[in-house]
Amino acid sequence: MKTALTIAGSDSGGGAGIQADLKTFAAFQVFGLSAITAITAQNTMGVFAVQEVKPEIIAAQIDCLFEDMDIDAVKIGMVSDTEIIKTISAALKRNNAGNVVLDPVMISKSGYKLLKPEAIEELIRSLFPLAGVLTPNLVEAEEITGQKIKNPDDMQTAAEKIHAMGVKAVVIKGGHLKSSPVDVFYDGSSFLSLRGEFINSKNTHGTGCTFSSAIAACLAQGKSLPEAVTEAKEYITGAIQNSLDIGKGVGPTHHFYKFY
Ligand SMILES: Nc1ncnc2c1ncn2[C@@H]1O[C@H](COP(=O)(O)OP(=O)(O)OP(=O)(O)O)[C@@H](O)[C@H]1O
Ligand SMILES: Cc1ncc(CO)c(N)n1
């Protein structure tokens, strides 16, 4: 069986973070591994507390997995601060990690800062060069490029700018667009528009985490990057269409909608 590692924060509410990533890997029948970077006290209403994991424990989790197993893909989510980012970058380099999907998680849907603003530069410096693909949402792409993004044309310009910053490929997610949620993929040579119908659901907690993990699962299975992003888009669309009315706030998507 193929394996995928998620390096991310724990969401006690189960809809985002490590929990969403492992469920997604399982839905793709890829064996999931995890290195937890932070513990969040979180539910469908918001994030209430965060405890970061010590950098040496994050490094130990990553090292012991690579020592023991072949890891077919890596997804990176919440990374909190500069020290943690440097630690993850060094660990991935010394273990020659491949198929790295970097989701530059900055703010939760409920508005809680999951990445310290001063750490964005370090994220660009240390993790962008290792990423096979970066998956920012509109707000994150605006933060990274310093430009406003209002429509698919702006998304293409931003994708070119981000590619020039040293990532091999980028998919800018349009879940926050006023129009239909088109995602724009760019790998330095061609663009791909991943079109989707707007699904009118309040239960969209963890859509970004689920999408990036689905890309990692497809890469672990040996699919090409364009195939992986296309299949991940289909999967997240189905997961939102079948989303779950669990909790009082923004509920989770249904990771196993293909099975039950
Ligand atoms: N209401 C919706 N209808 C259809 N597709 C959606 C909807 N919301 C998000 N998506 C899709 O879900 C994927 C994740 O995009 P989104 O922009 O929501 O990520 P995000 O903001 O990083 O999510 P998160 O809440 O996990 O931080 C994209 O493929 C996007 O197009
Ligand atoms: C732990 C965690 N990672 C990522 C997100 C994405 O918003 C979240 N809400 N929580």
XYZ file of C-alpha atoms and ligand atoms in Angstrom:
301
model
C 0.000 0.000 0.000
C 1.180 3.540 -0.744
C 1.862 5.907 2.175
C 1.361 9.640 2.741
C 2.545 11.776 5.653
C 0.690 14.811 6.951
C 2.689 17.413 8.898
C -0.050 19.605 10.377
C -2.036 20.711 13.406
C -4.663 18.636 15.207
C -8.292 19.832 14.963
C -10.162 18.376 17.932
C -13.379 18.953 15.952
C -12.231 16.414 13.354
C -13.120 18.388 10.210
C -9.786 20.053 9.388
C -6.079 19.587 10.145
C -4.513 16.180 10.819
C -7.913 14.534 11.251
C -9.198 15.661 7.828
C -5.887 14.691 6.227
C -5.894 11.134 7.609
C -9.551 10.616 6.676
C -8.804 11.818 3.141
C -5.792 9.504 2.793
C -7.990 6.607 3.972
C -10.716 7.517 1.463
C -8.069 7.215 -1.294
C -6.871 3.909 0.228
C -3.466 5.401 0.991
C -1.907 4.555 4.398
C -1.764 7.744 6.471
C 1.110 8.856 8.746
C 1.251 12.011 10.849
C 3.660 14.458 12.466
C 1.648 16.821 14.667
C 2.864 20.443 14.793
C 0.246 21.888 17.172
C -2.822 20.884 19.162
C -5.847 23.115 18.684
C -8.943 23.153 20.879
C -11.385 23.652 18.044
C -14.949 22.824 17.072
C -17.352 23.900 14.324
C -17.732 27.316 16.017
C -14.072 28.317 16.240
C -10.557 27.845 17.638
C -10.359 28.305 21.424
C -6.755 27.430 22.335
C -3.514 26.349 20.658
C -0.468 24.516 22.067
C 2.447 24.274 19.661
C 4.521 21.086 19.720
C 8.245 21.533 20.544
C 10.360 21.651 17.347
C 12.523 18.687 18.489
C 9.414 16.522 18.890
C 8.206 17.545 15.422
C 11.633 16.618 13.976
C 11.616 13.304 15.877
C 8.213 12.355 14.445
C 9.355 13.077 10.875
C 12.774 11.402 11.233
C 11.487 8.183 12.796
C 8.924 7.744 10.013
C 11.420 8.287 7.192
C 13.921 5.948 8.922
C 11.369 3.163 8.942
C 9.241 3.526 5.822
C 9.047 4.559 2.205
C 6.908 7.707 2.180
C 5.233 8.329 -1.163
C 3.952 11.881 -0.542
C 3.967 14.587 2.129
C 1.310 17.198 2.877
C 2.214 20.218 5.033
C -0.552 22.210 6.753
C -0.487 24.393 9.897
C 3.127 25.286 10.803
C 2.617 28.131 13.353
C 5.969 29.908 13.552
C 9.481 30.472 12.231
C 11.203 27.840 14.411
C 8.724 25.128 13.416
C 9.054 26.028 9.736
C 12.872 25.822 9.879
C 12.664 22.484 11.689
C 10.299 20.964 9.108
C 12.359 22.262 6.201
C 15.579 20.757 7.613
C 13.864 17.419 8.356
C 12.387 17.138 4.863
C 15.743 17.995 3.272
C 17.755 15.461 5.279
C 15.182 12.763 4.480
C 14.976 13.612 0.758
C 11.192 13.970 0.869
C 9.440 14.004 -2.501
C 5.904 14.781 -3.714
C 5.505 17.607 -1.185
C 2.151 19.432 -1.164
C 2.360 22.691 0.812
C -0.910 24.207 2.032
C 0.135 27.648 3.349
C -2.471 27.682 6.150
C -2.686 31.189 7.666
C -6.139 31.843 9.142
C -8.965 29.443 10.104
C -12.432 30.003 8.559
C -13.469 31.324 11.962
C -10.722 33.988 11.769
C -8.071 32.588 14.149
C -4.419 33.181 13.084
C -2.856 29.703 12.688
C 0.440 31.138 11.317
C 2.195 34.054 13.024
C 2.242 36.880 10.419
C 5.996 37.403 10.878
C 6.583 33.734 9.872
C 5.267 34.157 6.310
C 8.711 35.196 5.038
C 10.297 32.066 6.509
C 7.563 29.914 4.946
C 8.474 31.396 1.561
C 12.222 31.080 2.168
C 12.398 27.552 3.621
C 9.364 25.632 2.447
C 8.522 27.025 -1.016
C 11.688 25.511 -2.594
C 10.690 22.053 -1.287
C 7.104 22.181 -2.525
C 6.002 20.251 -5.606
C 2.771 22.211 -5.406
C 1.461 25.076 -3.250
C -2.301 25.366 -2.529
C -3.151 28.878 -1.244
C -6.729 30.114 -0.965
C -7.483 33.640 -2.239
C -6.595 35.384 1.013
C -3.315 33.473 1.336
C -2.423 34.143 -2.327
C -3.074 37.874 -1.721
C -0.831 37.795 1.344
C 1.964 36.005 -0.536
C 1.862 38.197 -3.676
C 0.760 41.516 -2.161
C -1.890 41.883 -4.904
C -5.696 41.927 -4.705
C -7.383 38.910 -6.294
C -10.990 39.353 -7.346
C -11.465 37.141 -10.430
C -9.897 34.260 -12.412
C -7.694 36.708 -14.413
C -6.187 38.036 -11.166
C -5.708 34.409 -10.070
C -3.625 33.683 -13.200
C -1.384 36.715 -12.583
C -0.966 35.719 -8.945
C -0.177 32.098 -9.939
C 2.621 33.348 -12.227
C 4.031 35.530 -9.434
C 3.951 32.638 -6.949
C 5.596 30.286 -9.445
C 8.374 32.853 -9.899
C 8.940 32.722 -6.121
C 10.340 29.198 -6.450
C 7.516 26.657 -6.147
C 7.286 24.096 -8.960
C 3.513 24.473 -9.317
C 0.625 26.264 -7.657
C -3.129 25.866 -7.456
C -4.962 28.937 -6.217
C -8.291 27.878 -4.689
C -11.322 29.933 -5.569
C -13.637 28.779 -2.777
C -13.880 32.419 -1.590
C -14.747 33.860 -5.035
C -18.051 35.707 -5.439
C -18.669 33.736 -8.683
C -18.400 29.940 -9.220
C -15.453 28.435 -7.324
C -12.873 27.937 -10.096
C -9.369 26.916 -8.976
C -6.378 27.954 -11.124
C -3.427 25.568 -11.572
C -0.096 26.702 -13.057
C 3.148 24.746 -13.397
C 5.314 27.272 -15.210
C 4.258 26.127 -18.676
C 0.485 25.771 -18.733
C -2.635 26.813 -16.865
C -5.516 24.529 -15.944
C -8.881 25.856 -14.780
C -10.545 23.498 -12.319
C -14.172 24.489 -12.573
C -16.842 23.701 -10.021
C -20.441 24.582 -9.277
C -21.002 26.728 -6.191
C -22.499 24.429 -3.548
C -24.745 26.273 -1.156
C -23.711 24.568 2.089
C -22.748 26.092 5.438
C -20.717 22.968 6.194
C -17.353 23.695 4.564
C -15.009 23.332 7.544
C -11.682 21.871 6.399
C -12.213 22.112 2.623
C -8.665 23.394 2.090
C -7.040 20.668 4.216
C -9.098 17.989 2.501
C -8.247 19.286 -0.987
C -4.473 19.404 -0.376
C -4.489 15.924 1.215
C -6.385 14.541 -1.755
C -3.648 15.931 -4.038
C -0.989 14.271 -1.847
C -2.889 10.936 -1.895
C -3.092 11.019 -5.712
C 0.625 11.851 -6.012
C 1.391 8.941 -3.644
C -0.533 6.715 -6.065
C 1.779 7.818 -8.884
C -0.603 10.173 -10.678
C 0.749 13.245 -12.488
C 0.236 16.683 -10.932
C -2.500 17.765 -13.407
C -4.296 14.431 -12.788
C -3.885 14.799 -9.024
C -5.350 18.327 -8.831
C -8.229 17.368 -11.153
C -9.112 14.302 -9.085
C -8.752 16.255 -5.820
C -11.183 18.884 -7.145
C -13.739 16.158 -7.984
C -13.283 14.643 -4.522
C -13.680 17.915 -2.569
C -16.757 18.786 -4.642
C -18.386 15.469 -3.684
C -17.310 15.860 -0.053
C -18.959 19.342 0.103
C -22.093 18.131 -1.758
C -22.474 15.449 0.937
C -21.277 17.639 3.837
C -22.356 16.797 7.360
C -24.621 18.792 9.639
C -22.530 18.049 12.721
C -22.115 20.774 15.363
C -23.701 24.192 15.806
C -21.414 26.099 13.418
C -19.576 25.377 10.148
C -19.810 21.584 9.927
C -17.340 19.219 8.228
C -17.345 17.757 4.722
C -18.051 14.047 4.250
C -14.678 12.390 3.595
C -16.191 8.948 2.983
C -19.117 9.929 0.738
C -18.028 7.394 -1.870
C -18.371 4.583 0.692
C -21.401 5.439 2.866
N -19.175 26.429 -1.575
C -18.340 25.746 -2.388
N -18.813 25.122 -3.484
C -17.992 24.421 -4.289
N -16.664 24.283 -4.083
C -16.126 24.891 -3.016
C -16.924 25.660 -2.101
N -16.122 26.128 -1.100
C -14.885 25.679 -1.386
N -14.869 24.956 -2.536
C -13.709 24.274 -3.117
O -13.024 23.624 -2.043
C -11.607 23.675 -2.238
C -10.980 24.385 -1.033
O -11.081 25.780 -1.245
P -11.199 26.900 -0.138
O -10.987 28.174 -0.867
O -12.468 26.702 0.619
O -9.990 26.510 0.790
P -9.587 27.077 2.209
O -10.110 28.459 2.368
O -8.117 26.877 2.311
O -10.330 26.115 3.220
P -10.142 26.035 4.843
O -11.440 26.412 5.413
O -9.864 24.594 5.097
O -9.043 26.948 5.245
C -11.415 24.380 -3.570
O -11.309 23.404 -4.591
C -12.669 25.229 -3.723
O -12.963 25.543 -5.058
C -5.473 22.490 12.791
C -6.063 23.225 11.643
N -5.389 23.245 10.472
C -5.912 23.890 9.404
C -7.134 24.521 9.496
C -7.686 25.187 8.225
O -8.457 26.200 8.353
C -7.821 24.483 10.740
N -9.021 25.073 10.915
N -7.258 23.818 11.785
